PDB file of C-alpha atoms in Angstrom:
ATOM      1  CA  MET A  17     -35.647  10.942 -66.170  1.00 50.00           C
ATOM      2  CA  LEU A  18     -39.031  12.433 -65.394  1.00 44.00           C
ATOM      3  CA  ARG A  19     -37.541  15.888 -65.422  1.00 48.00           C
ATOM      4  CA  LYS A  20     -35.924  15.380 -68.818  1.00 49.00           C
ATOM      5  CA  TYR A  21     -39.182  14.006 -70.142  1.00 49.00           C
ATOM      6  CA  ALA A  22     -41.101  16.992 -68.806  1.00 48.00           C
ATOM      7  CA  LEU A  23     -38.593  19.443 -70.263  1.00 49.00           C
ATOM      8  CA  SER A  24     -38.683  17.762 -73.662  1.00 53.00           C
ATOM      9  CA  SER A  25     -42.446  17.781 -73.620  1.00 52.00           C
ATOM     10  CA  ALA A  26     -42.545  21.457 -72.714  1.00 47.00           C
ATOM     11  CA  ARG A  27     -40.094  22.408 -75.420  1.00 51.00           C
ATOM     12  CA  SER A  28     -42.062  20.463 -77.951  1.00 48.00           C
ATOM     13  CA  ARG A  29     -45.109  22.594 -77.144  1.00 51.00           C
ATOM     14  CA  GLY A  30     -42.991  25.767 -77.217  1.00 46.00           C
ATOM     15  CA  ALA A  31     -44.015  27.071 -73.825  1.00 44.00           C
ATOM     16  CA  GLN A  32     -44.407  25.853 -70.223  1.00 46.00           C
ATOM     17  CA  SER A  33     -47.885  25.697 -68.805  1.00 54.00           C
ATOM     18  CA  SER A  34     -48.691  26.054 -65.097  1.00 59.00           C
ATOM     19  CA  ASP A  35     -49.063  22.299 -64.762  1.00 61.00           C
ATOM     20  CA  THR A  36     -45.621  21.721 -66.232  1.00 60.00           C
ATOM     21  CA  ARG A  37     -44.059  24.315 -63.906  1.00 65.00           C
ATOM     22  CA  SER A  38     -45.617  22.647 -60.859  1.00 64.00           C
ATOM     23  CA  LEU A  39     -44.400  19.257 -62.010  1.00 62.00           C
ATOM     24  CA  LEU A  40     -40.843  20.583 -62.336  1.00 61.00           C
ATOM     25  CA  GLN A  41     -40.925  22.030 -58.820  1.00 65.00           C
ATOM     26  CA  ARG A  42     -42.023  18.720 -57.391  1.00 61.00           C
ATOM     27  CA  LEU A  43     -39.294  16.907 -59.287  1.00 56.00           C
ATOM     28  CA  ASN A  44     -36.687  19.340 -57.930  1.00 60.00           C
ATOM     29  CA  MET A  45     -37.828  18.703 -54.367  1.00 55.00           C
ATOM     30  CA  MET A  46     -37.686  14.940 -54.883  1.00 55.00           C
ATOM     31  CA  SER A  47     -34.174  15.229 -56.334  1.00 56.00           C
ATOM     32  CA  ILE A  48     -32.942  17.273 -53.345  1.00 52.00           C
ATOM     33  CA  ALA A  49     -34.476  14.828 -50.907  1.00 48.00           C
ATOM     34  CA  ALA A  50     -32.839  11.898 -52.729  1.00 49.00           C
ATOM     35  CA  ARG A  51     -29.391  13.511 -52.790  1.00 51.00           C
ATOM     36  CA  SER A  52     -29.563  14.533 -49.099  1.00 47.00           C
ATOM     37  CA  GLY A  53     -29.487  10.925 -47.931  1.00 49.00           C
ATOM     38  CA  VAL A  54     -25.676  10.994 -47.912  1.00 51.00           C
ATOM     39  CA  PHE A  55     -25.673  14.021 -45.584  1.00 49.00           C
ATOM     40  CA  SER A  56     -28.437  12.767 -43.342  1.00 49.00           C
ATOM     41  CA  PRO A  57     -26.080  11.936 -40.414  1.00 51.00           C
ATOM     42  CA  TYR A  58     -25.089  15.624 -40.339  1.00 49.00           C
ATOM     43  CA  MET A  59     -28.617  16.966 -40.734  1.00 48.00           C
ATOM     44  CA  GLN A  60     -30.395  14.899 -38.108  1.00 45.00           C
ATOM     45  CA  ALA A  61     -32.489  16.525 -35.440  1.00 44.00           C
ATOM     46  CA  THR A  62     -33.323  13.452 -33.402  1.00 44.00           C
ATOM     47  CA  ALA A  63     -36.019  13.224 -30.780  1.00 44.00           C
ATOM     48  CA  PHE A  64     -36.099  10.253 -28.375  1.00 44.00           C
ATOM     49  CA  ALA A  65     -39.381   9.247 -26.845  1.00 46.00           C
ATOM     50  CA  VAL A  66     -39.010   7.064 -23.742  1.00 46.00           C
ATOM     51  CA  ALA A  67     -41.851   5.402 -21.938  1.00 45.00           C
ATOM     52  CA  GLY A  68     -42.843   6.898 -18.602  1.00 46.00           C
ATOM     53  CA  PRO A  69     -44.463   5.372 -15.516  1.00 47.00           C
ATOM     54  CA  LEU A  70     -47.908   6.834 -16.299  1.00 44.00           C
ATOM     55  CA  LYS A  71     -48.319   6.569 -20.044  1.00 45.00           C
ATOM     56  CA  ALA A  72     -47.082   3.944 -22.446  1.00 45.00           C
ATOM     57  CA  LEU A  73     -45.152   5.039 -25.528  1.00 45.00           C
ATOM     58  CA  VAL A  74     -46.946   2.856 -28.027  1.00 45.00           C
ATOM     59  CA  PRO A  75     -50.196   1.688 -26.467  1.00 47.00           C
ATOM     60  CA  GLY A  76     -51.113  -0.279 -29.567  1.00 45.00           C
ATOM     61  CA  VAL A  77     -48.077  -2.587 -29.405  1.00 47.00           C
ATOM     62  CA  VAL A  78     -48.662  -5.867 -27.633  1.00 48.00           C
ATOM     63  CA  VAL A  79     -45.561  -7.348 -25.975  1.00 49.00           C
ATOM     64  CA  LYS A  80     -45.693 -10.977 -25.057  1.00 52.00           C
ATOM     65  CA  GLY A  81     -43.585 -12.092 -22.156  1.00 51.00           C
ATOM     66  CA  GLU A  82     -43.452 -12.356 -18.394  1.00 53.00           C
ATOM     67  CA  ASN A  83     -46.138 -10.496 -16.496  1.00 55.00           C
ATOM     68  CA  ILE A  84     -44.664  -8.058 -14.010  1.00 51.00           C
ATOM     69  CA  LEU A  85     -46.731  -7.114 -11.026  1.00 53.00           C
ATOM     70  CA  LEU A  86     -45.901  -3.750  -9.547  1.00 53.00           C
ATOM     71  CA  ASN A  87     -45.791  -3.105  -5.861  1.00 58.00           C
ATOM     72  CA  PRO A  88     -47.697   0.156  -5.315  1.00 58.00           C
ATOM     73  CA  LYS A  89     -45.809   0.766  -2.056  1.00 60.00           C
ATOM     74  CA  LYS A  90     -42.486   1.006  -3.855  1.00 55.00           C
ATOM     75  CA  GLN A  91     -41.398   4.083  -5.680  1.00 52.00           C
ATOM     76  CA  PHE A  92     -40.884   4.032  -9.418  1.00 50.00           C
ATOM     77  CA  LEU A  93     -37.397   3.996 -10.892  1.00 50.00           C
ATOM     78  CA  CYS A  94     -36.202   7.582 -10.795  1.00 51.00           C
ATOM     79  CA  ARG A  95     -33.091   9.659 -10.266  1.00 45.00           C
ATOM     80  CA  GLU A  96     -33.395   9.722  -6.469  1.00 47.00           C
ATOM     81  CA  SER A  97     -33.962   6.040  -5.821  1.00 48.00           C
ATOM     82  CA  LEU A  98     -33.215   2.655  -7.334  1.00 45.00           C
ATOM     83  CA  ASN A  99     -35.931   0.957  -5.282  1.00 43.00           C
ATOM     84  CA  GLY A 100     -38.704   0.832  -7.835  1.00 43.00           C
ATOM     85  CA  GLN A 101     -39.693  -0.442 -11.211  1.00 43.00           C
ATOM     86  CA  SER A 102     -41.278   1.261 -14.184  1.00 43.00           C
ATOM     87  CA  PRO A 103     -44.087  -0.527 -16.026  1.00 41.00           C
ATOM     88  CA  LYS A 104     -43.228  -2.649 -18.986  1.00 42.00           C
ATOM     89  CA  THR A 105     -44.204  -0.840 -22.179  1.00 45.00           C
ATOM     90  CA  GLY A 106     -43.463  -0.927 -25.861  1.00 47.00           C
ATOM     91  CA  PRO A 107     -40.380   0.207 -27.740  1.00 48.00           C
ATOM     92  CA  ALA A 108     -39.024   3.735 -27.988  1.00 45.00           C
ATOM     93  CA  VAL A 109     -39.183   5.306 -31.452  1.00 47.00           C
ATOM     94  CA  THR A 110     -36.432   7.512 -32.930  1.00 48.00           C
ATOM     95  CA  VAL A 111     -37.446   9.985 -35.629  1.00 48.00           C
ATOM     96  CA  SER A 112     -35.005  12.072 -37.703  1.00 50.00           C
ATOM     97  CA  ILE A 113     -35.191  14.503 -40.593  1.00 53.00           C
ATOM     98  CA  ASN A 114     -34.001  13.215 -43.979  1.00 50.00           C
ATOM     99  CA  GLY A 115     -33.249   9.826 -42.472  1.00 47.00           C
ATOM    100  CA  SER A 116     -35.008   6.542 -41.892  1.00 47.00           C
ATOM    101  CA  ALA A 117     -36.938   6.015 -38.684  1.00 50.00           C
ATOM    102  CA  GLY A 118     -35.439   3.658 -36.129  1.00 51.00           C
ATOM    103  CA  VAL A 119     -36.914   1.634 -33.311  1.00 51.00           C
ATOM    104  CA  ARG A 120     -35.040   0.787 -30.114  1.00 54.00           C
ATOM    105  CA  PHE A 121     -36.365  -0.769 -26.962  1.00 54.00           C
ATOM    106  CA  ALA A 122     -36.298   1.348 -23.816  1.00 57.00           C
ATOM    107  CA  HIS A 123     -35.651  -1.682 -21.556  1.00 60.00           C
ATOM    108  CA  THR A 124     -37.862  -0.370 -18.779  1.00 62.00           C
ATOM    109  CA  ASP A 125     -38.606  -3.916 -17.620  1.00 64.00           C
ATOM    110  CA  ILE A 126     -35.180  -4.433 -16.031  1.00 68.00           C
ATOM    111  CA  ARG A 127     -35.376  -5.625 -12.461  1.00 74.00           C
ATOM    112  CA  VAL A 128     -33.332  -3.419 -10.132  1.00 75.00           C
ATOM    113  CA  PRO A 129     -31.705  -5.354  -7.273  1.00 80.00           C
ATOM    114  CA  ASP A 130     -32.415  -4.339  -3.720  1.00 81.00           C
ATOM    115  CA  PHE A 131     -29.288  -3.151  -1.890  1.00 81.00           C
ATOM    116  CA  SER A 132     -31.010  -2.521   1.429  1.00 80.00           C
ATOM    117  CA  ASP A 133     -29.096  -5.313   3.169  1.00 83.00           C
ATOM    118  CA  TYR A 134     -25.813  -3.604   2.312  1.00 81.00           C
ATOM    119  CA  ARG A 135     -26.791  -0.094   3.341  1.00 81.00           C
ATOM    120  CA  ARG A 136     -26.618   1.421   6.785  1.00 80.00           C
ATOM    121  CA  PRO A 137     -29.922   1.835   8.615  1.00 80.00           C
ATOM    122  CA  GLU A 138     -29.423   5.605   8.775  1.00 79.00           C
ATOM    123  CA  VAL A 139     -29.544   5.977   4.978  1.00 80.00           C
ATOM    124  CA  LEU A 140     -32.236   3.452   4.075  1.00 80.00           C
ATOM    125  CA  ASP A 141     -34.913   6.082   3.741  1.00 80.00           C
ATOM    126  CA  PRO A 142     -34.356   7.938   0.412  1.00 77.00           C
ATOM    127  CA  SER A 143     -36.573  10.801   1.508  1.00 79.00           C
ATOM    128  CA  LYS A 144     -34.246  11.775   4.368  1.00 80.00           C
ATOM    129  CA  SER A 145     -31.018  13.682   3.958  1.00 81.00           C
ATOM    130  CA  SER A 146     -27.818  11.745   4.609  1.00 78.00           C
ATOM    131  CA  GLN A 147     -26.331  14.796   6.345  1.00 80.00           C
ATOM    132  CA  ASP A 148     -28.483  14.116   9.408  1.00 78.00           C
ATOM    133  CA  SER A 149     -26.551  10.929  10.192  1.00 78.00           C
ATOM    134  CA  SER A 150     -23.153  11.983   8.844  1.00 80.00           C
ATOM    135  CA  GLU A 151     -21.633  12.520  12.293  1.00 79.00           C
ATOM    136  CA  SER A 152     -22.305   8.994  13.535  1.00 77.00           C
ATOM    137  CA  ARG A 153     -21.202   7.442  10.272  1.00 78.00           C
ATOM    138  CA  ARG A 154     -18.034   9.545  10.225  1.00 83.00           C
ATOM    139  CA  THR A 155     -17.180   8.478  13.775  1.00 83.00           C
ATOM    140  CA  PHE A 156     -17.489   4.824  12.827  1.00 81.00           C
ATOM    141  CA  SER A 157     -15.296   5.369   9.752  1.00 85.00           C
ATOM    142  CA  TYR A 158     -12.618   7.115  11.829  1.00 89.00           C
ATOM    143  CA  LEU A 159     -12.703   4.301  14.381  1.00 89.00           C
ATOM    144  CA  VAL A 160     -12.239   1.628  11.730  1.00 90.00           C
ATOM    145  CA  THR A 161      -9.465   3.603  10.021  1.00 92.00           C
ATOM    146  CA  GLY A 162      -7.613   4.186  13.290  1.00 92.00           C
ATOM    147  CA  ALA A 163      -7.842   0.536  14.330  1.00 93.00           C
ATOM    148  CA  THR A 164      -6.594  -0.568  10.908  1.00 94.00           C
ATOM    149  CA  ALA A 165      -3.669   1.860  11.111  1.00 95.00           C
ATOM    150  CA  VAL A 166      -2.662   0.633  14.582  1.00 94.00           C
ATOM    151  CA  VAL A 167      -2.762  -3.005  13.513  1.00 95.00           C
ATOM    152  CA  SER A 168      -0.810  -2.221  10.338  1.00 94.00           C
ATOM    153  CA  VAL A 169       1.906  -0.335  12.235  1.00 94.00           C
ATOM    154  CA  TYR A 170       2.263  -3.136  14.784  1.00 95.00           C
ATOM    155  CA  ALA A 171       2.487  -5.742  12.003  1.00 94.00           C
ATOM    156  CA  ALA A 172       5.090  -3.663  10.140  1.00 94.00           C
ATOM    157  CA  LYS A 173       7.132  -3.256  13.345  1.00 93.00           C
ATOM    158  CA  THR A 174       7.067  -7.012  13.938  1.00 93.00           C
ATOM    159  CA  VAL A 175       8.145  -7.776  10.374  1.00 92.00           C
ATOM    160  CA  VAL A 176      10.985  -5.236  10.476  1.00 92.00           C
ATOM    161  CA  THR A 177      12.164  -6.489  13.893  1.00 90.00           C
ATOM    162  CA  GLN A 178      12.238 -10.083  12.707  1.00 88.00           C
ATOM    163  CA  PHE A 179      14.059  -9.093   9.519  1.00 87.00           C
ATOM    164  CA  VAL A 180      16.709  -7.088  11.354  1.00 86.00           C
ATOM    165  CA  SER A 181      17.149  -9.824  13.949  1.00 81.00           C
ATOM    166  CA  SER A 182      17.757 -12.371  11.219  1.00 81.00           C
ATOM    167  CA  MET A 183      20.580 -10.199   9.859  1.00 80.00           C
ATOM    168  CA  SER A 184      22.288  -9.631  13.223  1.00 77.00           C
ATOM    169  CA  ALA A 185      25.308 -11.642  14.324  1.00 71.00           C
ATOM    170  CA  SER A 186      24.807 -15.012  15.939  1.00 72.00           C
ATOM    171  CA  ALA A 187      25.899 -15.903  19.461  1.00 70.00           C
ATOM    172  CA  ASP A 188      29.185 -17.528  18.389  1.00 69.00           C
ATOM    173  CA  VAL A 189      30.087 -14.509  16.260  1.00 69.00           C
ATOM    174  CA  LEU A 190      29.322 -12.150  19.125  1.00 67.00           C
ATOM    175  CA  ALA A 191      31.519 -14.251  21.397  1.00 66.00           C
ATOM    176  CA  MET A 192      34.414 -13.793  18.977  1.00 71.00           C
ATOM    177  CA  SER A 193      33.838 -10.036  18.692  1.00 78.00           C
ATOM    178  CA  LYS A 194      35.566  -9.434  22.030  1.00 85.00           C
ATOM    179  CA  ILE A 195      38.852 -10.621  23.421  1.00 88.00           C
ATOM    180  CA  GLU A 196      40.061 -10.469  26.994  1.00 89.00           C
ATOM    181  CA  ILE A 197      43.800 -10.104  27.530  1.00 89.00           C
ATOM    182  CA  LYS A 198      45.705 -10.594  30.768  1.00 90.00           C
ATOM    183  CA  LEU A 199      48.249  -7.756  30.956  1.00 89.00           C
ATOM    184  CA  SER A 200      50.497  -9.381  33.547  1.00 87.00           C
ATOM    185  CA  ASP A 201      51.735 -11.803  30.859  1.00 87.00           C
ATOM    186  CA  ILE A 202      53.311  -8.965  28.820  1.00 89.00           C
ATOM    187  CA  PRO A 203      56.646  -7.720  30.213  1.00 90.00           C
ATOM    188  CA  GLU A 204      57.624  -4.061  30.027  1.00 89.00           C
ATOM    189  CA  GLY A 205      59.165  -3.016  26.706  1.00 87.00           C
ATOM    190  CA  LYS A 206      57.675  -5.984  24.845  1.00 89.00           C
ATOM    191  CA  ASN A 207      54.882  -6.424  22.327  1.00 90.00           C
ATOM    192  CA  MET A 208      52.525  -9.388  21.993  1.00 90.00           C
ATOM    193  CA  THR A 209      50.325 -10.255  19.031  1.00 90.00           C
ATOM    194  CA  PHE A 210      46.798 -11.665  19.380  1.00 91.00           C
ATOM    195  CA  LYS A 211      44.212 -12.704  16.805  1.00 89.00           C
ATOM    196  CA  TRP A 212      41.027 -10.625  17.010  1.00 87.00           C
ATOM    197  CA  ARG A 213      38.230 -10.742  14.409  1.00 84.00           C
ATOM    198  CA  GLY A 214      40.612 -12.330  11.935  1.00 83.00           C
ATOM    199  CA  LYS A 215      43.191  -9.540  12.290  1.00 89.00           C
ATOM    200  CA  PRO A 216      46.456  -9.273  14.238  1.00 91.00           C
ATOM    201  CA  LEU A 217      46.204  -7.193  17.408  1.00 92.00           C
ATOM    202  CA  PHE A 218      49.327  -5.547  18.860  1.00 92.00           C
ATOM    203  CA  VAL A 219      49.442  -4.976  22.629  1.00 93.00           C
ATOM    204  CA  ARG A 220      52.585  -3.102  23.646  1.00 92.00           C
ATOM    205  CA  HIS A 221      53.819  -2.512  27.214  1.00 92.00           C
ATOM    206  CA  ARG A 222      55.817   0.701  26.921  1.00 91.00           C
ATOM    207  CA  THR A 223      58.676   1.852  29.116  1.00 91.00           C
ATOM    208  CA  GLU A 224      58.843   5.253  30.770  1.00 91.00           C
ATOM    209  CA  LYS A 225      61.394   6.375  28.174  1.00 91.00           C
ATOM    210  CA  GLU A 226      59.075   5.435  25.276  1.00 90.00           C
ATOM    211  CA  ILE A 227      56.187   7.233  26.926  1.00 91.00           C
ATOM    212  CA  ALA A 228      58.196  10.450  27.357  1.00 91.00           C
ATOM    213  CA  THR A 229      59.630  10.225  23.809  1.00 90.00           C
ATOM    214  CA  GLU A 230      56.261   9.816  22.107  1.00 90.00           C
ATOM    215  CA  ALA A 231      54.606  12.528  24.238  1.00 89.00           C
ATOM    216  CA  ALA A 232      57.321  15.030  23.208  1.00 90.00           C
ATOM    217  CA  VAL A 233      56.792  14.555  19.424  1.00 90.00           C
ATOM    218  CA  SER A 234      55.554  17.729  17.697  1.00 89.00           C
ATOM    219  CA  LEU A 235      52.361  17.342  15.651  1.00 89.00           C
ATOM    220  CA  THR A 236      53.952  19.319  12.792  1.00 89.00           C
ATOM    221  CA  GLU A 237      56.334  16.405  12.192  1.00 89.00           C
ATOM    222  CA  LEU A 238      53.525  13.896  11.682  1.00 91.00           C
ATOM    223  CA  ARG A 239      51.863  12.975   8.398  1.00 91.00           C
ATOM    224  CA  ASP A 240      48.686  12.033  10.237  1.00 91.00           C
ATOM    225  CA  PRO A 241      48.739  14.493  13.188  1.00 92.00           C
ATOM    226  CA  GLN A 242      47.560  12.797  16.370  1.00 90.00           C
ATOM    227  CA  HIS A 243      48.844  13.310  19.894  1.00 91.00           C
ATOM    228  CA  ASP A 244      49.986  10.306  21.895  1.00 89.00           C
ATOM    229  CA  LYS A 245      47.494  10.953  24.710  1.00 89.00           C
ATOM    230  CA  ASP A 246      44.644  10.785  22.189  1.00 90.00           C
ATOM    231  CA  ARG A 247      45.644   7.265  21.142  1.00 91.00           C
ATOM    232  CA  VAL A 248      45.976   5.644  24.564  1.00 91.00           C
ATOM    233  CA  ILE A 249      43.869   5.333  27.708  1.00 91.00           C
ATOM    234  CA  ASN A 250      46.742   4.176  29.908  1.00 90.00           C
ATOM    235  CA  PRO A 251      50.096   5.590  28.729  1.00 90.00           C
ATOM    236  CA  SER A 252      51.796   2.298  29.596  1.00 90.00           C
ATOM    237  CA  TRP A 253      49.757   0.325  27.106  1.00 92.00           C
ATOM    238  CA  VAL A 254      49.423   0.845  23.345  1.00 92.00           C
ATOM    239  CA  ILE A 255      46.804  -1.292  21.641  1.00 92.00           C
ATOM    240  CA  VAL A 256      46.588  -1.082  17.822  1.00 93.00           C
ATOM    241  CA  LEU A 257      45.634  -3.272  14.884  1.00 92.00           C
ATOM    242  CA  GLY A 258      48.655  -4.869  13.212  1.00 91.00           C
ATOM    243  CA  VAL A 259      47.525  -3.927   9.695  1.00 92.00           C
ATOM    244  CA  CYS A 260      49.593  -1.466   7.643  1.00 92.00           C
ATOM    245  CA  THR A 261      47.481   1.384   6.316  1.00 91.00           C
ATOM    246  CA  HIS A 262      49.258   1.259   2.973  1.00 90.00           C
ATOM    247  CA  LEU A 263      48.288  -2.099   1.463  1.00 89.00           C
ATOM    248  CA  GLY A 264      47.227  -4.146   4.483  1.00 88.00           C
ATOM    249  CA  CYS A 265      50.517  -5.870   5.279  1.00 90.00           C
ATOM    250  CA  VAL A 266      51.463  -6.956   8.804  1.00 91.00           C
ATOM    251  CA  PRO A 267      54.277  -4.814  10.291  1.00 92.00           C
ATOM    252  CA  ILE A 268      57.045  -6.105  12.531  1.00 90.00           C
ATOM    253  CA  ALA A 269      56.993  -4.957  16.154  1.00 89.00           C
ATOM    254  CA  ASN A 270      59.996  -3.355  17.911  1.00 88.00           C
ATOM    255  CA  ALA A 271      61.606  -2.528  14.554  1.00 87.00           C
ATOM    256  CA  GLY A 272      62.141   0.421  12.225  1.00 87.00           C
ATOM    257  CA  GLU A 273      63.928   3.743  12.582  1.00 89.00           C
ATOM    258  CA  TYR A 274      61.578   4.914  15.373  1.00 89.00           C
ATOM    259  CA  GLY A 275      61.581   1.733  17.468  1.00 87.00           C
ATOM    260  CA  GLY A 276      57.891   1.064  17.003  1.00 89.00           C
ATOM    261  CA  TYR A 277      56.657  -0.963  14.013  1.00 92.00           C
ATOM    262  CA  TYR A 278      58.122  -1.542  10.594  1.00 93.00           C
ATOM    263  CA  CYS A 279      56.499  -2.874   7.416  1.00 91.00           C
ATOM    264  CA  PRO A 280      59.178  -4.597   5.325  1.00 90.00           C
ATOM    265  CA  CYS A 281      56.923  -4.908   2.276  1.00 89.00           C
ATOM    266  CA  HIS A 282      57.034  -1.229   1.287  1.00 89.00           C
ATOM    267  CA  GLY A 283      59.148   0.411   3.989  1.00 90.00           C
ATOM    268  CA  SER A 284      56.623   2.123   6.272  1.00 93.00           C
ATOM    269  CA  HIS A 285      57.988   3.143   9.713  1.00 93.00           C
ATOM    270  CA  TYR A 286      55.751   3.657  12.760  1.00 93.00           C
ATOM    271  CA  ASP A 287      56.732   4.944  16.185  1.00 92.00           C
ATOM    272  CA  ALA A 288      55.938   3.368  19.590  1.00 90.00           C
ATOM    273  CA  SER A 289      52.503   5.032  19.492  1.00 90.00           C
ATOM    274  CA  GLY A 290      51.618   3.474  16.145  1.00 91.00           C
ATOM    275  CA  ARG A 291      51.877   6.751  14.204  1.00 93.00           C
ATOM    276  CA  ILE A 292      53.273   6.795  10.668  1.00 93.00           C
ATOM    277  CA  ARG A 293      56.631   8.583  10.526  1.00 91.00           C
ATOM    278  CA  LYS A 294      58.198   7.466   7.235  1.00 91.00           C
ATOM    279  CA  GLY A 295      57.206   5.488   4.140  1.00 91.00           C
ATOM    280  CA  PRO A 296      54.171   5.287   1.821  1.00 92.00           C
ATOM    281  CA  ALA A 297      51.525   4.574   4.489  1.00 92.00           C
ATOM    282  CA  PRO A 298      49.096   7.519   4.642  1.00 92.00           C
ATOM    283  CA  LEU A 299      47.546   6.970   8.091  1.00 93.00           C
ATOM    284  CA  ASN A 300      48.439   5.826  11.592  1.00 92.00           C
ATOM    285  CA  LEU A 301      47.716   2.287  12.770  1.00 92.00           C
ATOM    286  CA  GLU A 302      44.066   1.910  13.773  1.00 92.00           C
ATOM    287  CA  VAL A 303      43.211   1.957  17.470  1.00 92.00           C
ATOM    288  CA  PRO A 304      40.251  -0.355  18.286  1.00 92.00           C
ATOM    289  CA  TYR A 305      37.793   0.201  21.086  1.00 91.00           C
ATOM    290  CA  TYR A 306      38.980  -1.267  24.381  1.00 91.00           C
ATOM    291  CA  GLU A 307      38.490  -0.814  28.097  1.00 91.00           C
ATOM    292  CA  PHE A 308      40.209  -1.765  31.337  1.00 91.00           C
ATOM    293  CA  PRO A 309      37.838  -3.546  33.765  1.00 90.00           C
ATOM    294  CA  ASP A 310      40.768  -3.680  36.229  1.00 89.00           C
ATOM    295  CA  ASP A 311      44.464  -2.906  36.333  1.00 85.00           C
ATOM    296  CA  ASN A 312      45.468  -6.367  35.092  1.00 88.00           C
ATOM    297  CA  THR A 313      42.873  -6.961  32.340  1.00 90.00           C
ATOM    298  CA  VAL A 314      41.918  -5.301  29.061  1.00 91.00           C
ATOM    299  CA  ILE A 315      38.891  -6.172  26.914  1.00 90.00           C
ATOM    300  CA  VAL A 316      39.094  -5.292  23.233  1.00 90.00           C
ATOM    301  CA  GLY A 317      35.880  -4.959  21.243  1.00 81.00           C
TER     302      GLY A 317
END
């Protein structure tokens, strides 16, 4: 408005005097300064003044509050040490170009806690280098780490042992895992069936003729090639599980086209060594682990 008034006044006189020209320049500067307020955040060149330990920022400001007595033996708060305290002074002033001035407190009256009780004696002195005592401190750290690792490994071993032991078979189950058979009760040429681990167990006392016949069988004739001597420990005794390898049926002993075992469910024929010779069964009868403690006893399992 002042500018328009000055322009209208100048035009009314027909020419601009030096005073009018100066007035217009001042008005232009005021207009620019007024319009630059929107862009002041982008045009700030801010300078922060923070109180130091020797000179207060605003000596004329009186702050009422708790009186803080400084210990001259302690160092001031600085980058190297937290054991110290700067004097309590006035606020810090922020000044910017084309923007309003702001005032913010420097908070130099904060009490810094003393952590000396939690620090090692070797590093209490801030004027000494921590590298001088690094060897002793490193040895202590290695000792603590090693002891922790040993205790952790022992605890883990104990937990794993207890867990595995809880999953192992009990005493009554282990007692049923083995069966002792008296061989003198089985006559030559006969087969007896026993119950072992919930499955039928065939123990066959073979004759000399059966032994010679099964030993002479060519492996090329077998669906599951396996020599007779690889299935028996004593040629006179054949010990197999009475479970058909086709669908889990129980074969009949001393039956079938080969005089061994026969499964009537689906027509699988086994010889006197328990090998599949005819029918849908893909594999021979399974031979469990067994041993002969003497000539008259066999232990299966």
